[in-house]
Coordinates of C-alpha atoms (C1' of nucleotides) in Angstrom, one line a residue:
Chain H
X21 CA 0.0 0.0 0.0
X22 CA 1.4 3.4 -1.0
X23 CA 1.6 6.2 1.6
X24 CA -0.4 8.6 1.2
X25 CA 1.5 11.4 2.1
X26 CA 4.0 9.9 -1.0
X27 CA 0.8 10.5 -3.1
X28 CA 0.3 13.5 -1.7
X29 CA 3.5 14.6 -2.4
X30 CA 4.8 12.9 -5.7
X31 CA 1.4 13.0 -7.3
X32 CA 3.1 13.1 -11.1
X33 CA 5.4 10.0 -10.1
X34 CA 2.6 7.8 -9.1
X35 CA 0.4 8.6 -11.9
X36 CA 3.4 7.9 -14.4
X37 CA 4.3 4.8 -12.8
X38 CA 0.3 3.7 -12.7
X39 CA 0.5 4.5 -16.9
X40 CA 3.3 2.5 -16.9
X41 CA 0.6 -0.9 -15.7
X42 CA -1.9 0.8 -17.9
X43 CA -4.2 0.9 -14.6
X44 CA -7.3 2.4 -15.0
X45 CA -8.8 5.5 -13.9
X46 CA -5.1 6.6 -12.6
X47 CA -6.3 9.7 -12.7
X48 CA -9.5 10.1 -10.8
X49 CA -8.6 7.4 -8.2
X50 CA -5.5 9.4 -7.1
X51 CA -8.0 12.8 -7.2
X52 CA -10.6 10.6 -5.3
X53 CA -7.7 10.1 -2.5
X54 CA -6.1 13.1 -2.1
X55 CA -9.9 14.8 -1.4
X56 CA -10.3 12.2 0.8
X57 CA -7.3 13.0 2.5
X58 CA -7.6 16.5 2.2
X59 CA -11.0 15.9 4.4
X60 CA -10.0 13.4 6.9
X61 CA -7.1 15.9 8.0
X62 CA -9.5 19.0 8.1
X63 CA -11.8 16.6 9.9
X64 CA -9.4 15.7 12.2
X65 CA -8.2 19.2 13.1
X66 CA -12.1 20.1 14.0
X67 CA -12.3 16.6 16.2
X68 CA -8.8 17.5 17.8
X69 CA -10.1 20.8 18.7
X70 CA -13.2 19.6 20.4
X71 CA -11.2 17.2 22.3
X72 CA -9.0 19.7 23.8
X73 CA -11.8 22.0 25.1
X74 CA -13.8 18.7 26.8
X75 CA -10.1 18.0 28.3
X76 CA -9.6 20.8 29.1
X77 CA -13.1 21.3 30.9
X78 CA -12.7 18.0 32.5
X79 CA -9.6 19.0 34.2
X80 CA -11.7 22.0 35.2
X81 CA -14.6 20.2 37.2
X82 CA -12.0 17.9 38.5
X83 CA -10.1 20.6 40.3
X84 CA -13.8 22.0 41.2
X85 CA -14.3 18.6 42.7
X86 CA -11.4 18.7 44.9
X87 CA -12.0 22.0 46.3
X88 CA -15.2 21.2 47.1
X89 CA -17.0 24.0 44.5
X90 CA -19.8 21.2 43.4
X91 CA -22.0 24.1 41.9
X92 CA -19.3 25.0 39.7
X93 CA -18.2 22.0 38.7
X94 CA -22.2 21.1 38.0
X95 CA -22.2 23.9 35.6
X96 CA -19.4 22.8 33.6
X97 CA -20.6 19.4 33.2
X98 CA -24.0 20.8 31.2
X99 CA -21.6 22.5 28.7
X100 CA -19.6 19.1 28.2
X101 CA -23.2 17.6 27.2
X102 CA -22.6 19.3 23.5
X103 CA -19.1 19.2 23.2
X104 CA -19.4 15.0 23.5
X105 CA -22.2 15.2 21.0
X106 CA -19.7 17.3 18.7
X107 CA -17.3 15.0 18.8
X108 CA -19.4 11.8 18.4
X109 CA -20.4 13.0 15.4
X110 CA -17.1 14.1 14.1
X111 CA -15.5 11.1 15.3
X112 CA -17.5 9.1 13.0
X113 CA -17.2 11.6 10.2
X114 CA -13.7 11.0 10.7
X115 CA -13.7 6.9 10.6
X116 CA -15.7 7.1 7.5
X117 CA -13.5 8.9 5.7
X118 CA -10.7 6.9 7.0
X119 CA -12.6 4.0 5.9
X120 CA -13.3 5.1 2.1
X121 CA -9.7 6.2 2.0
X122 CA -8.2 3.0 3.4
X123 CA -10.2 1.2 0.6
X124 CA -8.6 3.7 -2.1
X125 CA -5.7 2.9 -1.2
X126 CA -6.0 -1.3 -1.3
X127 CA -6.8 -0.3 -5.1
X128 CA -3.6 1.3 -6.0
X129 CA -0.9 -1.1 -6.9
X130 CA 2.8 0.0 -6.2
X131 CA 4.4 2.4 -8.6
X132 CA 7.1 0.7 -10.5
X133 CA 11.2 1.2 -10.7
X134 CA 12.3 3.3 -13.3
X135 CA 14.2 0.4 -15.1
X136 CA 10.6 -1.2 -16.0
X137 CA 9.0 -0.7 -19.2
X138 CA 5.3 0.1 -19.9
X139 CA 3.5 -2.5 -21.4
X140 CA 0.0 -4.0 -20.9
X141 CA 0.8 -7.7 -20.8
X142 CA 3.5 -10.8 -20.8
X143 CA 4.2 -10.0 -24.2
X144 CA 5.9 -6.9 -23.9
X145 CA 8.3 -8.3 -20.9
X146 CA 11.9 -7.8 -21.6
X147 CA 14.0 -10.8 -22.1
X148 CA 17.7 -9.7 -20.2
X149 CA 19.7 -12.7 -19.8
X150 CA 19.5 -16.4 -21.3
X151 CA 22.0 -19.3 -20.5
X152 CA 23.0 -22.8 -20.7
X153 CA 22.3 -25.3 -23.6
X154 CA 18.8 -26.5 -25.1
X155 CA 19.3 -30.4 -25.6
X156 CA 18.5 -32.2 -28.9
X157 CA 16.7 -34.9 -27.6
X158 CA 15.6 -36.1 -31.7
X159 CA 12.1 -37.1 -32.4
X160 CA 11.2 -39.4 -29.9
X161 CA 11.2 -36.6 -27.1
X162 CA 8.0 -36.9 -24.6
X163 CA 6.6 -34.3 -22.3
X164 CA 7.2 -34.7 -18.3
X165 CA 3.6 -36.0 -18.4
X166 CA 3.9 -39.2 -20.5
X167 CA 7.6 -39.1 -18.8
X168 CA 5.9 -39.3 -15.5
X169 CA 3.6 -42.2 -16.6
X170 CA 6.4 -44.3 -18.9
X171 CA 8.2 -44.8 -15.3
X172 CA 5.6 -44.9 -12.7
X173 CA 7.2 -41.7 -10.3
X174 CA 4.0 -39.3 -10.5
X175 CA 0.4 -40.4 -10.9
X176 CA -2.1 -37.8 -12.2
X177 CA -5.1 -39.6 -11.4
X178 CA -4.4 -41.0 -8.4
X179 CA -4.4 -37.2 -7.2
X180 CA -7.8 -37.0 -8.5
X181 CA -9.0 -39.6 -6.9
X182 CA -7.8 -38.7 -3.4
X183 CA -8.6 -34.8 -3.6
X184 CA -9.5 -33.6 -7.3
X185 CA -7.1 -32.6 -10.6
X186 CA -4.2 -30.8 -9.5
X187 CA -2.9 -32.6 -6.9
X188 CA -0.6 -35.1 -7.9
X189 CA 0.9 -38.0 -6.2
X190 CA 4.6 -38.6 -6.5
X191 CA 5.8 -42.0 -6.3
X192 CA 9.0 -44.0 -6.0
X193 CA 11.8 -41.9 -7.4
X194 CA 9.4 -39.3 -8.0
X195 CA 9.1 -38.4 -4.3
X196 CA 12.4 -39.2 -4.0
X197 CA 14.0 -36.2 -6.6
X198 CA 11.3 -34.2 -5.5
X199 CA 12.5 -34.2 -1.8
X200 CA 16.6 -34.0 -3.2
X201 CA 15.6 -30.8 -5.1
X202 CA 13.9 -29.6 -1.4
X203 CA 16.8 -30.6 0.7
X204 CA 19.2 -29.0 -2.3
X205 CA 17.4 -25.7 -2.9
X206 CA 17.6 -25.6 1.4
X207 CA 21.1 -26.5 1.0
X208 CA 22.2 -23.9 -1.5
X209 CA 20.1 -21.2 0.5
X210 CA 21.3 -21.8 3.9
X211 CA 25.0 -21.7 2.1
X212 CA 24.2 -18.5 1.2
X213 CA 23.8 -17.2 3.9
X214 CA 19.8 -17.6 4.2
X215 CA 18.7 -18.5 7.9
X216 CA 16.2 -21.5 7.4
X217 CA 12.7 -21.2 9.1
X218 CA 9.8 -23.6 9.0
X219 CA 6.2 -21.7 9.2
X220 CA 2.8 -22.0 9.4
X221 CA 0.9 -23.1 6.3
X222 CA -2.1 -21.8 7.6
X223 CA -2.4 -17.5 8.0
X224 CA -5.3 -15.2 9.2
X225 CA -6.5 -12.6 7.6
X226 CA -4.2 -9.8 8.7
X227 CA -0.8 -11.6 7.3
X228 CA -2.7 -12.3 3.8
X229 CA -3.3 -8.5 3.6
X230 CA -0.1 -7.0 5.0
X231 CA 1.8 -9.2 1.8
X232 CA -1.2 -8.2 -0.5
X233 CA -3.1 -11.2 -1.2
X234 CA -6.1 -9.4 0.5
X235 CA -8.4 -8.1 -0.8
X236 CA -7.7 -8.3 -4.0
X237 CA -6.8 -12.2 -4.4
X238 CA -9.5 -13.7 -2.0
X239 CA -10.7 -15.8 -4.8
X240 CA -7.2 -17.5 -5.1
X241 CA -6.7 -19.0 -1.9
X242 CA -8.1 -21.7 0.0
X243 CA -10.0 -20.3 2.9
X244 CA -11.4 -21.9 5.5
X245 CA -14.1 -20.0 7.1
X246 CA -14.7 -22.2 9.9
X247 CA -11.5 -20.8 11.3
X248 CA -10.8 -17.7 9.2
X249 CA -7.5 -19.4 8.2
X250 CA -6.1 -19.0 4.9
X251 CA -3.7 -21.8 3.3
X252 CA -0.9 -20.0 2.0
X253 CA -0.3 -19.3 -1.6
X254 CA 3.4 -19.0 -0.9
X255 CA 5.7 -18.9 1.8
X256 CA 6.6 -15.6 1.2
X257 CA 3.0 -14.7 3.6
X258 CA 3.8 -16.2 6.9
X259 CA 8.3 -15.2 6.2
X260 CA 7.2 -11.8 5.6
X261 CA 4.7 -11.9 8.2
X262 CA 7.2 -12.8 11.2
X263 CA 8.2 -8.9 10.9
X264 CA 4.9 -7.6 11.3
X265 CA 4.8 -5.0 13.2
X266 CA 8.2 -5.0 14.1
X267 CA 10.3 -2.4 14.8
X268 CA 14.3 -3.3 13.5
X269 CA 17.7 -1.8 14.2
X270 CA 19.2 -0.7 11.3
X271 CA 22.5 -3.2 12.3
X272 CA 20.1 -5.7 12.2
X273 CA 19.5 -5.4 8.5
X274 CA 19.9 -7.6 5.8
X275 CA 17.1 -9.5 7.8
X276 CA 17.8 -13.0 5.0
X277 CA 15.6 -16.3 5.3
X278 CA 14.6 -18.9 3.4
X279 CA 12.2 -21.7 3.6
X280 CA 10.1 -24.8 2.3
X281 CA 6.6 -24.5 2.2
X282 CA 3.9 -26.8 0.2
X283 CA 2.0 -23.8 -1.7
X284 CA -2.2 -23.8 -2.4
X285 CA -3.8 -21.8 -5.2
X286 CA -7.0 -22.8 -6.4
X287 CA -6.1 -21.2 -10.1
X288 CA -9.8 -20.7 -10.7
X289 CA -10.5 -20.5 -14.5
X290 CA -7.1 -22.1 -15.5
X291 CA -7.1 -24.8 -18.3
X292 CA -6.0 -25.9 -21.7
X293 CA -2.7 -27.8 -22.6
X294 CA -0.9 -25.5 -20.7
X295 CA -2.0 -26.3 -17.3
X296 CA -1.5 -30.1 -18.1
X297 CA 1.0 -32.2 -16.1
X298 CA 3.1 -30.3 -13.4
X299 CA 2.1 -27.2 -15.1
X300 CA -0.4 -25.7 -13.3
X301 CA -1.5 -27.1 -9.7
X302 CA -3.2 -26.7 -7.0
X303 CA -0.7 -27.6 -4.5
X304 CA 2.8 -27.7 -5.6
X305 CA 5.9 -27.4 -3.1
X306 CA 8.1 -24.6 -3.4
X307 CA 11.3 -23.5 -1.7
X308 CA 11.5 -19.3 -0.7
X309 CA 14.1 -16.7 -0.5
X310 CA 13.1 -13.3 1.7
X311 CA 15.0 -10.6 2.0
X312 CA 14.3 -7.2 4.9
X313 CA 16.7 -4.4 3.6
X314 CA 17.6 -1.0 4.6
X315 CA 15.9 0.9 1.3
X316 CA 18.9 2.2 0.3
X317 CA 20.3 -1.7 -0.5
X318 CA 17.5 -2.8 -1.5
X319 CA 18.4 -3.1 -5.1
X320 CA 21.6 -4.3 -4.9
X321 CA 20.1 -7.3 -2.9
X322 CA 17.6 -7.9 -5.4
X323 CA 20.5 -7.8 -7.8
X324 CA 22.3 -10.5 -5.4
X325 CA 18.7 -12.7 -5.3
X326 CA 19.1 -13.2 -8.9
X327 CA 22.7 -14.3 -8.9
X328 CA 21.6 -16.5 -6.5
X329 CA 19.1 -18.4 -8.6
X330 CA 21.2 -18.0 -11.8
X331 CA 23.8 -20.1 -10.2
X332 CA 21.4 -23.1 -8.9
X333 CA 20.4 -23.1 -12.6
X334 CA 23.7 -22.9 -13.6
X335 CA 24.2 -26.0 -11.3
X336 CA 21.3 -28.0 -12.3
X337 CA 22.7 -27.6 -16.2
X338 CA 19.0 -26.3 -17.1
X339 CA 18.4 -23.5 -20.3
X340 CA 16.7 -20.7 -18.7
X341 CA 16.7 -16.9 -19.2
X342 CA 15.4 -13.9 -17.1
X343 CA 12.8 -11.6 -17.8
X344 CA 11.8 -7.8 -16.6
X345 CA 8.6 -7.5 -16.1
X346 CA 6.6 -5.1 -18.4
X347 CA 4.9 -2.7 -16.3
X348 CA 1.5 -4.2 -16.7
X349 CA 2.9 -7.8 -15.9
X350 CA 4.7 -6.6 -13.0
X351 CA 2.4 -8.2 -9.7
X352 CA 0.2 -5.4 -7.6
X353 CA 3.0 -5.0 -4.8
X354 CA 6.1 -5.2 -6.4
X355 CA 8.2 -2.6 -7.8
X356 CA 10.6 -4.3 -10.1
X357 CA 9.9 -8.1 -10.8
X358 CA 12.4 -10.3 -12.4
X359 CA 11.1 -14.0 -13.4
X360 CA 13.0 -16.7 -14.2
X361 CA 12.0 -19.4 -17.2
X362 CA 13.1 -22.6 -17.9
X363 CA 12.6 -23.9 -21.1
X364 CA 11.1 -27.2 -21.5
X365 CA 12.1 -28.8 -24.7
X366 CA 9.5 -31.5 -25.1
X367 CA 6.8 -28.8 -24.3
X368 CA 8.9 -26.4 -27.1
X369 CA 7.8 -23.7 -24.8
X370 CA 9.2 -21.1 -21.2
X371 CA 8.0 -22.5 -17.8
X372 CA 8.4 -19.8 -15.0
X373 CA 10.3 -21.7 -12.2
X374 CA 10.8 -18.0 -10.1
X375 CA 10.2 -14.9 -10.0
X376 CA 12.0 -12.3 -7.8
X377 CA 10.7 -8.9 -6.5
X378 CA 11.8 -5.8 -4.9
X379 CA 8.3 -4.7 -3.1
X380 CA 10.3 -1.1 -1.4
X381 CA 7.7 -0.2 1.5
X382 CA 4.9 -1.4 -0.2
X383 CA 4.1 -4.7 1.9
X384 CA 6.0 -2.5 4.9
X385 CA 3.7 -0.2 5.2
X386 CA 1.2 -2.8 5.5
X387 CA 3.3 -5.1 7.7
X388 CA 4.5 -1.5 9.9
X389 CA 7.7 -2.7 9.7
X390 CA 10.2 0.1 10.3
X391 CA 13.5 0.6 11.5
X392 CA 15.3 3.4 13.4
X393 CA 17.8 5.1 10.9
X394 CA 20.7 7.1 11.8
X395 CA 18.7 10.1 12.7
X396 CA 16.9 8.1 15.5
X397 CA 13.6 8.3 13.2
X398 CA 11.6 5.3 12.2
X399 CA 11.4 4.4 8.8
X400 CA 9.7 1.8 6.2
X401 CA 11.8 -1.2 5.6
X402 CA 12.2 -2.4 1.8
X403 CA 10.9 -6.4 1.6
X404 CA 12.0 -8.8 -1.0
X405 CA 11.7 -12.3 -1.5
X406 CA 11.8 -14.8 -4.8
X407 CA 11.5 -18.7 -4.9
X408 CA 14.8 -20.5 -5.1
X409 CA 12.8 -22.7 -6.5
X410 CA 9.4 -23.6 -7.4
X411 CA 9.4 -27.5 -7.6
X412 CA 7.3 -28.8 -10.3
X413 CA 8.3 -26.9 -13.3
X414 CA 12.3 -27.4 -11.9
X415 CA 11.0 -31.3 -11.8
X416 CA 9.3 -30.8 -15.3
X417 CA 12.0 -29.6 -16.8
X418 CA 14.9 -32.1 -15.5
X419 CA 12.0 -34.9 -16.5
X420 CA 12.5 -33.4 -20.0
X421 CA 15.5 -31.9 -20.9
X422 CA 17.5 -35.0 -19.6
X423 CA 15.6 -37.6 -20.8
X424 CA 17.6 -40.4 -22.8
X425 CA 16.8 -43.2 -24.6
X426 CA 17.9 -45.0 -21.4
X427 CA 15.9 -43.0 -19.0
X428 CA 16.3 -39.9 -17.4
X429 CA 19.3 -38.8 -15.9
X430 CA 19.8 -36.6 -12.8
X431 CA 22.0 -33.4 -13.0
X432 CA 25.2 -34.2 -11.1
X433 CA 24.5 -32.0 -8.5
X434 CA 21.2 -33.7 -7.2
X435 CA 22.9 -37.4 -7.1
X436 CA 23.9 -37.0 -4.0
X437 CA 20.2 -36.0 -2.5
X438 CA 18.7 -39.0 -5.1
X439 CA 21.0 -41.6 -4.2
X440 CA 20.4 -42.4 -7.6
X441 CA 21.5 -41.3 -10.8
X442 CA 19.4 -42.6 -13.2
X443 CA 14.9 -43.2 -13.4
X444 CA 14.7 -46.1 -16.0
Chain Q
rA29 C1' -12.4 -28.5 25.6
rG30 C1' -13.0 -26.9 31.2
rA31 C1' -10.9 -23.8 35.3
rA32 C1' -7.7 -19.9 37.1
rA33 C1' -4.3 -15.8 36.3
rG34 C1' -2.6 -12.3 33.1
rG35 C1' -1.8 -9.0 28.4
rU36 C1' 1.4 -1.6 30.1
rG37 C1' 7.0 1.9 26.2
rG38 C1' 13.0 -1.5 22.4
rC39 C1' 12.8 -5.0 26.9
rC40 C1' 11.5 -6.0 32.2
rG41 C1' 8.1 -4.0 35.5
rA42 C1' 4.9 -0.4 38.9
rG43 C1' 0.4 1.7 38.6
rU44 C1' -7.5 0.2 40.8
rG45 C1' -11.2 6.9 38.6
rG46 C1' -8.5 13.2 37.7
rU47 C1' -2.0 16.2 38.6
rC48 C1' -0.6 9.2 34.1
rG49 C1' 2.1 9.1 27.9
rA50 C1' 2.5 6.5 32.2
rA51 C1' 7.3 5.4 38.5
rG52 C1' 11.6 2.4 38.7
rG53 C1' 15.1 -0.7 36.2
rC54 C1' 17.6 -2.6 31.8
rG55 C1' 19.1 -1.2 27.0
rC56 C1' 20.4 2.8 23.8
rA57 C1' 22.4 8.0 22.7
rC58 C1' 25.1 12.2 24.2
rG59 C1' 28.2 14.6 27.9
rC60 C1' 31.5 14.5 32.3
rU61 C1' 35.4 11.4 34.2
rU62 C1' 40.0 8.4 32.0
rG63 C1' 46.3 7.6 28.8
rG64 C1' 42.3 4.3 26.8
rA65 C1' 38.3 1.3 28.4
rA66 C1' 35.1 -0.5 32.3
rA67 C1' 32.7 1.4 36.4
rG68 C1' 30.6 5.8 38.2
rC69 C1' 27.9 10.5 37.6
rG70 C1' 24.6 13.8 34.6
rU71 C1' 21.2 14.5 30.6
rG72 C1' 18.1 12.5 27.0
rU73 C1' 15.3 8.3 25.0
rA74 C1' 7.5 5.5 22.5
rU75 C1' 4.4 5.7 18.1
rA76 C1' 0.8 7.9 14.7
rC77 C1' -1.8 12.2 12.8
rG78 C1' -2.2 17.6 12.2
rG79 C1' 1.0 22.2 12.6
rC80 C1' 6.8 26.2 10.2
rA81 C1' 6.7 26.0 15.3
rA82 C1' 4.8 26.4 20.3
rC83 C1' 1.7 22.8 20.7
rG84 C1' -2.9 19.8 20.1
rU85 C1' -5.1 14.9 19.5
rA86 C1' -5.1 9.6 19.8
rU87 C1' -2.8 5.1 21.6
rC88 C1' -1.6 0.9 28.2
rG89 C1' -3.9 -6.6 23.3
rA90 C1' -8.6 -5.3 20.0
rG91 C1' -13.7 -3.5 19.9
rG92 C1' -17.8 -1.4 22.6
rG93 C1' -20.0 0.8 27.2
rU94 C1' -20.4 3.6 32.1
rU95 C1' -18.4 8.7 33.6
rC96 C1' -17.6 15.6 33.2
rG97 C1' -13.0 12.5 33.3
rA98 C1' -10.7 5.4 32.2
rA99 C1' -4.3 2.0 31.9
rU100 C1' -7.7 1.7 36.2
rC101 C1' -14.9 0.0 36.4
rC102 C1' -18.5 -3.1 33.1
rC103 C1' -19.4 -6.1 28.5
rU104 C1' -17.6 -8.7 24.1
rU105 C1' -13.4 -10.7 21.6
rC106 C1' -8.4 -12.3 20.6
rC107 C1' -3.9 -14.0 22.7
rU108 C1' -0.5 -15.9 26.6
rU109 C1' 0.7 -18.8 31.0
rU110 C1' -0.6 -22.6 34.7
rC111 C1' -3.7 -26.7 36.1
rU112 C1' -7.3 -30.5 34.4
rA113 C1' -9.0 -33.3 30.1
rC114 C1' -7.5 -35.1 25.3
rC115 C1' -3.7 -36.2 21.8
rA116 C1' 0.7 -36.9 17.0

RNA sequence: AGAAAGGUGGCCGAGUGGUCGAAGGCGCACGCUUGGAAAGCGUGUAUACGGCAACGUAUCGAGGGUUCGAAUCCCUUCCUUUCUACCA
């Protein structure tokens, strides 16, 4: 959520940024706030004043009290009788508009960095950085889905059966790579530097909104009502979420962790060829990266987050290349977004594996999580976070890209987590 | 799930109707002291909104109520701890 004293005061910045996402009504939404603003202060002044007189009388009869002048202190007492009624009614005035600004202000999305392009969709995303080698696997390549089937390690139905399409069941070696690329991703993190944390997979209502998933993605989650509990769409909700509220030192900062999480979306509307197989799920297991920086590193770190995943696919010996988000791609609370796409050669098309954001104070503000800069002021932290990695496109992709006519090999790297080197 | 106790500033902790944004301590900052450091002494040290400022207002888990006046009394709710019950 933007602040809206930055709206206030960078007016032409935020409307060129919200061009930049081709958002809608830019314009009158940002007049509809600042009016709203303009009247919740001049509301407030008038409240604050009334206040201060029925203190200030209050203190009166009290000291009226205690000098035993009752009449007195009757008299003043009548004249608080309107000043309360004043105030009741400008206190609500003042909630109200509080209330209609507040709910401005969860439409806005954050105003992108200046490195990102306008654009309107995925189309017009920049494509930065591509390495490492697209195999020729000849005609007889298969997708990760008839892959999966030819040798038993992930059944589709099954899934179905148990809970409904989108949750597969991995099986045999299938479970087993899956948990290697877990403990590896972990292992890579942690070497990094990343503190590990294990979390709840379950959030209430105030952590989905302080990341940004509510409002505006109810519809995605899982909720369950009974309990007003939330399963999380990605770990990046409860990691953030430990810092709610906090208050850091600035020698505290960077604030790095990084954990595993099983992730639940219910992708309502999704379907076609390109949610088949690992695709698209329902629950998938993903591995997290999230990053608390003083605002004036925050870029560099983000920089550092992307070297970070570059080399795991450099590791893992997988194509891939980087994209900037277009402005209109770019996700509602992040300022700079850069994804990460594997390319599956059997599929002859880009999976996103990750995608790693800057989000500057716009989850902070949310979250109040501040620190104390050198001036002894409290300020807005910068969050960040990105997966290192998303499971089942990594899995898709090794399924595809090193499949041989002897089955499919495992990248060096993950033999020792498989105990295997080879699913035939 | 039942019973009891409790939730106060960065942290600990006092405070049962007015002079309480809140004693005291710890921590932190600055100064004095010192060859330097520690100790000691002194001063300062919550957040948000409005205002150039003086200052005003709000905030003692959250929400509501009583009262001229609430950290303090009442109601609702959330959370924590202990005991009991249950349980991987």
């Amino acid at each position: 959520m933007l602040q809206v004293h930055f709206i206030r005061e960078n007016k032409e910045t935020v409307l060129a940024g919200l061009a930049k996402r081709n958002f809608a009504n830019a314009e009158s939404i940002i007049e509809h706030v600042l009016s709203a603003d303009e009247n919740r202060r001049k509301t407030q002044v008038q409240l604050d004043n009334t206040l201060a007189e029925s203190n200030k009388i209050s203190k009166e009869i009290g000291n009226f009290f205690k000098s035993g002048e009752i009449q007195k202190a009757n008299i003043l007492k009548e004249r608080t009788v309107q000043l309360k009624e004043k105030s009741k009614e400008l206190s609500e005035k003042s909630n109200a508009i509080a209330d209609e600004l507040q709910t401005l202000l969860y439409q806005i999305p954050n105003v992108p960095h200046e490195s990102v392009k306008a654009g309107k969709s995925e189309e017009d995303n920049e494509n930065i950085f591509s390495e490492g080698n697209i195999p020729d696997l000849g005609e007889n390549s298969l997708p990760h889905w008839e892959l999966a089937k030819k040798y038993d390690i992930i059944d589709f139905e099954l899934g179905t059966k148990i809970a409904g399409a989108g949750f597969p069941v991995y099986k045999g070696k299938g479970a087993r790579l899956q948990r290697a690329l877990i403990n590896y991703f972990l292992d890579k993190n942690t070497k990094a530097g990343y503190t590990e944390v294990q979390v709840p997979h379950l959030v209430n209502a105030e952590s989905a909104t302080a990341t940004g998933q509510l409002p505006d993605k109810e519809g995605q989650m899982y909720h369950s009502t009974v309990d007003d509990l939330y399963l999380i769409p990605t770990a990046e909700v409860p990691i953030t979420n430990m810092f709610r509220g906090n208050l850091v030192l600035e020698s505290n900062f960077p604030i790095t962790l990084t954990g595993y999480t099983p992730c639940f979306r219910r992708e309502a509307g999704s379907y076609g060829a390109h949610v088949r197989g690992l695709n698209r799920l329902h629950q998938f297991d993903k591995v997290e990266i999230v990053r608390i920086e003083h605002p004036n590193n925050s870029y560099q770190a983000l920089n550092g987050m992307v070297e970070h995943i570059k080399d795991i696919l450099r590791e893992l010996k997988l194509p891939y290349r980087i994209l900037r988000l277009c402005g209109g791609d770019t996700g509602f609370t992040a300022a700079l977004t850069f994804d990460f796409e594997l390319f599956s050669t059997a599929q002859d098309r880009w999976l996103e594996i990750s995608s790693a954001s800057n989000f500057e104070t716009f989850q902070a503000n949310r979250l109040k999580l501040r620190f104390k800069n050198k001036d002894g002021k409290s300020e807005l932290a910068h969050t960040l976070n990105g997966s290192s990695l998303a499971l089942p496109r990594v899995l898709a992709g090794i399924l595809e890209n090193y499949q041989t006519a002897e089955g499919i090999k495992i990248p060096d790297a993950l033999v020792p987590y498989c105990g295997f080197d080879i699913i035939n």
